[in-house]
XYZ file of C-alpha atoms in Angstrom:
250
model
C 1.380 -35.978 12.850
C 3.429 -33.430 15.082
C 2.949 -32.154 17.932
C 3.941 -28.529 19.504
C 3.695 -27.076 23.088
C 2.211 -23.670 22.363
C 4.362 -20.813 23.109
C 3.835 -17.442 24.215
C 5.960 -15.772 21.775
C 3.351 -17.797 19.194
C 0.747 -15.339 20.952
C -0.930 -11.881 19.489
C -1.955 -9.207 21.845
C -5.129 -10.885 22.172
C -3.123 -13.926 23.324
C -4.286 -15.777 20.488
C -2.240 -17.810 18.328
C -0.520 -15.183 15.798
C -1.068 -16.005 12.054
C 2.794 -16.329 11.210
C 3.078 -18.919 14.006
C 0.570 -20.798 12.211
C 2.318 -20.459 8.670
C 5.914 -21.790 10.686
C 3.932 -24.780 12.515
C 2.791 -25.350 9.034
C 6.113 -24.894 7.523
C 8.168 -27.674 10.197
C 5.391 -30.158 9.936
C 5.913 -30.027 5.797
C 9.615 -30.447 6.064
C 9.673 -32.986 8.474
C 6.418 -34.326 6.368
C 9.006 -34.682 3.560
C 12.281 -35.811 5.265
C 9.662 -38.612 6.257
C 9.006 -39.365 2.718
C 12.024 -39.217 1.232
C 12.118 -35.082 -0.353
C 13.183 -33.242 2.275
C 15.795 -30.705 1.707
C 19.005 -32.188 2.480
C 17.788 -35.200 -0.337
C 16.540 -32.698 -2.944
C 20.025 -30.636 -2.448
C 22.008 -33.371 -3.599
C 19.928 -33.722 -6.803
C 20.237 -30.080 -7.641
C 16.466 -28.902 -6.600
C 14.647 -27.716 -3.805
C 10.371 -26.639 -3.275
C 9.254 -23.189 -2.944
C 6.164 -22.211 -1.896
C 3.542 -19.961 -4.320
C 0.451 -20.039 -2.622
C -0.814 -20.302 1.260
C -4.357 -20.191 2.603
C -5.747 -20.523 5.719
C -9.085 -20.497 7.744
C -9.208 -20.207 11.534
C -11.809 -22.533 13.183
C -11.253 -22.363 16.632
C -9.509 -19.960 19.078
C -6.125 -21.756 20.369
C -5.256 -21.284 24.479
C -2.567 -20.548 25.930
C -0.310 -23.329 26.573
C -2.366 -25.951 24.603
C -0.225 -28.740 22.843
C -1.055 -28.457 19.205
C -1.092 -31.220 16.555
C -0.719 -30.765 12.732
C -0.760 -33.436 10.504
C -0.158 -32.944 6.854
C -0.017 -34.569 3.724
C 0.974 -34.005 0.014
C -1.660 -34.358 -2.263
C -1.199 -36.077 -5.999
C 0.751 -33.532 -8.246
C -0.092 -31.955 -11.205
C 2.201 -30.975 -13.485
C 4.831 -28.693 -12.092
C 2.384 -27.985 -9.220
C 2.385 -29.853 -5.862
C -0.472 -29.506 -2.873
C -0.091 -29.916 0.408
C -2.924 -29.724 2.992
C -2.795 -29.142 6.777
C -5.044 -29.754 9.882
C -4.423 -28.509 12.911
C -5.926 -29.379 16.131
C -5.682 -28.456 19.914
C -5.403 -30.128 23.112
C -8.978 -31.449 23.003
C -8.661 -32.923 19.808
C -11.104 -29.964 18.292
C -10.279 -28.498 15.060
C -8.368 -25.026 15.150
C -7.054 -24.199 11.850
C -7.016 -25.681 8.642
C -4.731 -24.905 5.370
C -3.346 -25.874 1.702
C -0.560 -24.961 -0.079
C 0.914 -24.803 -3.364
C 4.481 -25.175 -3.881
C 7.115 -25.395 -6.970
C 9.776 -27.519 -7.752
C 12.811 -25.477 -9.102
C 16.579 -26.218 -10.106
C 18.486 -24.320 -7.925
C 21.080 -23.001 -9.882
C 18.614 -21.340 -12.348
C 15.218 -21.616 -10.417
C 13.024 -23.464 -13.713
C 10.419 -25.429 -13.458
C 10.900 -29.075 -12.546
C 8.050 -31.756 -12.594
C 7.732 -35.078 -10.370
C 9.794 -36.982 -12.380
C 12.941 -35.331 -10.937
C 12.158 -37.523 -7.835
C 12.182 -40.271 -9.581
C 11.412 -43.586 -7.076
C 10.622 -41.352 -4.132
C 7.453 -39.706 -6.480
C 6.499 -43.094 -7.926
C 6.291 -44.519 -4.181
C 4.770 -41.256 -2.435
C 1.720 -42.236 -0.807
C -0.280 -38.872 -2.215
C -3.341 -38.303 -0.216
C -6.813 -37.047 -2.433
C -7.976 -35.645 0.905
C -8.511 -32.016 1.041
C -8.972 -30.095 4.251
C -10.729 -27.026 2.784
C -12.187 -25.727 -0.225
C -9.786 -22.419 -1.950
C -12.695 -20.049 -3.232
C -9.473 -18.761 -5.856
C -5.891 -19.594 -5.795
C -5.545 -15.902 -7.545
C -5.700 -12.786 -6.095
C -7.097 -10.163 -8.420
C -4.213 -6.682 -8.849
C -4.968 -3.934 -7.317
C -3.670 -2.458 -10.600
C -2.244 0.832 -8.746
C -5.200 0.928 -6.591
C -5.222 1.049 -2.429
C -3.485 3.122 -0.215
C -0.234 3.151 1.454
C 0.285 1.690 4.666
C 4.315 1.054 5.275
C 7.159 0.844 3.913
C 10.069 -1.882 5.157
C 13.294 -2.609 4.030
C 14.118 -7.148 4.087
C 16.914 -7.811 6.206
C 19.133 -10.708 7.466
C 16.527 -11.406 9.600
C 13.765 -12.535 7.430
C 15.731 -14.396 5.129
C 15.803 -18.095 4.745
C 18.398 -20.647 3.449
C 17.426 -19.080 -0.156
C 18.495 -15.849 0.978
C 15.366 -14.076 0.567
C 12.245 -13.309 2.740
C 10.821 -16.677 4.270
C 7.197 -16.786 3.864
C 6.320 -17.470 7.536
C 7.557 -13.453 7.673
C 4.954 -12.637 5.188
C 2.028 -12.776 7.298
C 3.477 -10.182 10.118
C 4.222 -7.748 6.951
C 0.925 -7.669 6.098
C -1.015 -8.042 9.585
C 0.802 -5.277 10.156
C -1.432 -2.637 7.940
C -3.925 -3.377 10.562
C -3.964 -1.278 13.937
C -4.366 -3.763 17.410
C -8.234 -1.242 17.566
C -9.067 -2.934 14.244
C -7.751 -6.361 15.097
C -9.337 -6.125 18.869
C -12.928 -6.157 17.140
C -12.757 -8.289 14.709
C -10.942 -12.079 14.506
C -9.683 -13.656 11.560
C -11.893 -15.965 9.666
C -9.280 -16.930 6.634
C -6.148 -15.380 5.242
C -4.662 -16.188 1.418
C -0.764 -15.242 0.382
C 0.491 -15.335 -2.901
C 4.305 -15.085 -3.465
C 5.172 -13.674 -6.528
C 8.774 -12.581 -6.691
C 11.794 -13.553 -4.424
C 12.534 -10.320 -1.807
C 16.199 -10.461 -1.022
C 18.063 -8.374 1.416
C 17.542 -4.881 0.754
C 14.300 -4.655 -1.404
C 12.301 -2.018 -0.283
C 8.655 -3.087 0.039
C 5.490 -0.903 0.159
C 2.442 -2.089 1.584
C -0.917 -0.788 -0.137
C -4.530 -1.946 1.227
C -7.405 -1.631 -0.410
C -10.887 -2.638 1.387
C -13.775 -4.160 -0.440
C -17.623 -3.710 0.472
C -18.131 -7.194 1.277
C -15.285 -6.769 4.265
C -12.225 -8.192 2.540
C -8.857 -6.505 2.478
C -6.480 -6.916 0.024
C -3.174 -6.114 0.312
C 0.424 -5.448 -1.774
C 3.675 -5.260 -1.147
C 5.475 -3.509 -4.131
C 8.998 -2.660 -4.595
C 8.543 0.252 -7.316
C 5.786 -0.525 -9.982
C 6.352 -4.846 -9.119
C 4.496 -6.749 -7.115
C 6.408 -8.992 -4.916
C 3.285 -11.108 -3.059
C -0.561 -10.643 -2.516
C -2.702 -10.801 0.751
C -6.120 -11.314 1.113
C -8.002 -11.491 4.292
C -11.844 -11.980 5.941
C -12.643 -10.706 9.199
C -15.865 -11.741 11.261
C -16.803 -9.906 14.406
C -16.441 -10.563 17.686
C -19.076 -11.436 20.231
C -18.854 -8.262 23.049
C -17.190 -10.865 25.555
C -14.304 -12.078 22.883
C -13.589 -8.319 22.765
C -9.965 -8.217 22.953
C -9.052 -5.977 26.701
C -8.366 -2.719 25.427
């Protein structure tokens, strides 16, 4: 478990806790998760490798406050094959549940990014202690194409700024490019009931990506980002309404 003192700059303009902050709490409790268990990334560097992430979904339980303390514990779960789970809770000052997540990440050379499977851990696989426990239930890892479909929102260039140590957009970032197809009315009525990302291709410095939504009758968005006819990473999101006193001040 790890524990964070809520900041503002974590806040929306609802003052509630912003999606990417969730995805980065999630993100520093993994890799200090697995410097704790022997794979973090200064061990899996000297054997040539390194974990990227595929797949993140989330569901919001509980509005966070404004200077709470929040505590994440996470776990990996057993492997399979060349994919490896990792779950999330996250809970507020109270103890109450907030937020709860899974993951899916990769294990990749890092001089030619294939496929690796546990056994490139060697000892530190054999002795993980692999948790069964799942926090929540992933209606589809896969997010149907929009096949040319939806209609444009943006368009962003990735800079410096979004990159990570693999010198392409961090996936924390993802989750502001594609809140961002929403305008604060939209967001104001509605809150967040669970967000999925899929991360297809790697955007390095200088892609141009192009956001197109597309909204379903049953009140899910899904969402794009293309650089020309590819699809760099998916979005899908479910909204529930607010209660006329959540109403976000206008």
């Amino acid at each position: 478990k790890q524990s964070y003192p809520l900041r503002h700059s974590d806040l929306d303009f609802c003052d509630e806790l912003k999606p990417s902050a969730i995805l980065s709490l999630a993100q520093e409790s993994a890799g200090k998760s697995a410097d704790e268990l022997g794979f973090g990334q200064k061990s899996l560097k000297k054997r040539g490798c390194g974990f990227i992430i595929v797949n993140t979904y989330c569901k919001l339980i509980s509005p966070v406050k404004v200077e709470e303390i929040l505590t994440v514990e996470t776990w990996p779960l057993p492997p399979r094959h060349v994919i490896f789970e990792r779950d999330y809770r996250i809970s507020g000052s109270d103890g109450r549940i907030c937020a709860v997540a899974a993951s899916r990440w990769c294990l990749v050379d890092t001089q030619d990014f294939s496929l690796l499977t546990a056994d490139k851990l060697g000892d530190v696989h054999e002795n993980c202690p692999y948790r069964n426990e799942k926090t929540v239930e992933i209606p589809n890892w896969k997010i149907p194409k929009l096949n040319g479909e939806g209609y444009e929102c943006y368009r962003m260039q990735v800079k410096n700024s979004h990159c990570d140590h693999y010198l392409h957009a961090n996936n924390t970032r993802y989750a502001d490019f594609f809140f961002d197809c929403f305008t604060i009315e939209e967001l104001r009525t509605r809150r967040i009931d669970s967000f999925h990302i899929v991360y297809g291709k790697q955007a390095r410095e200088n892609v141009e990506l192009t956001f197109y939504r597309k909204d379903f009758p049953d009140g899910t968005t899904v969402i794009e980002a293309r650089s020309g006819a590819e699809v760099f990473s998916q979005f899908r999101v479910q909204f529930k309404d607010r209660a006329e006193g959540e109403r976000c001040a206008e």
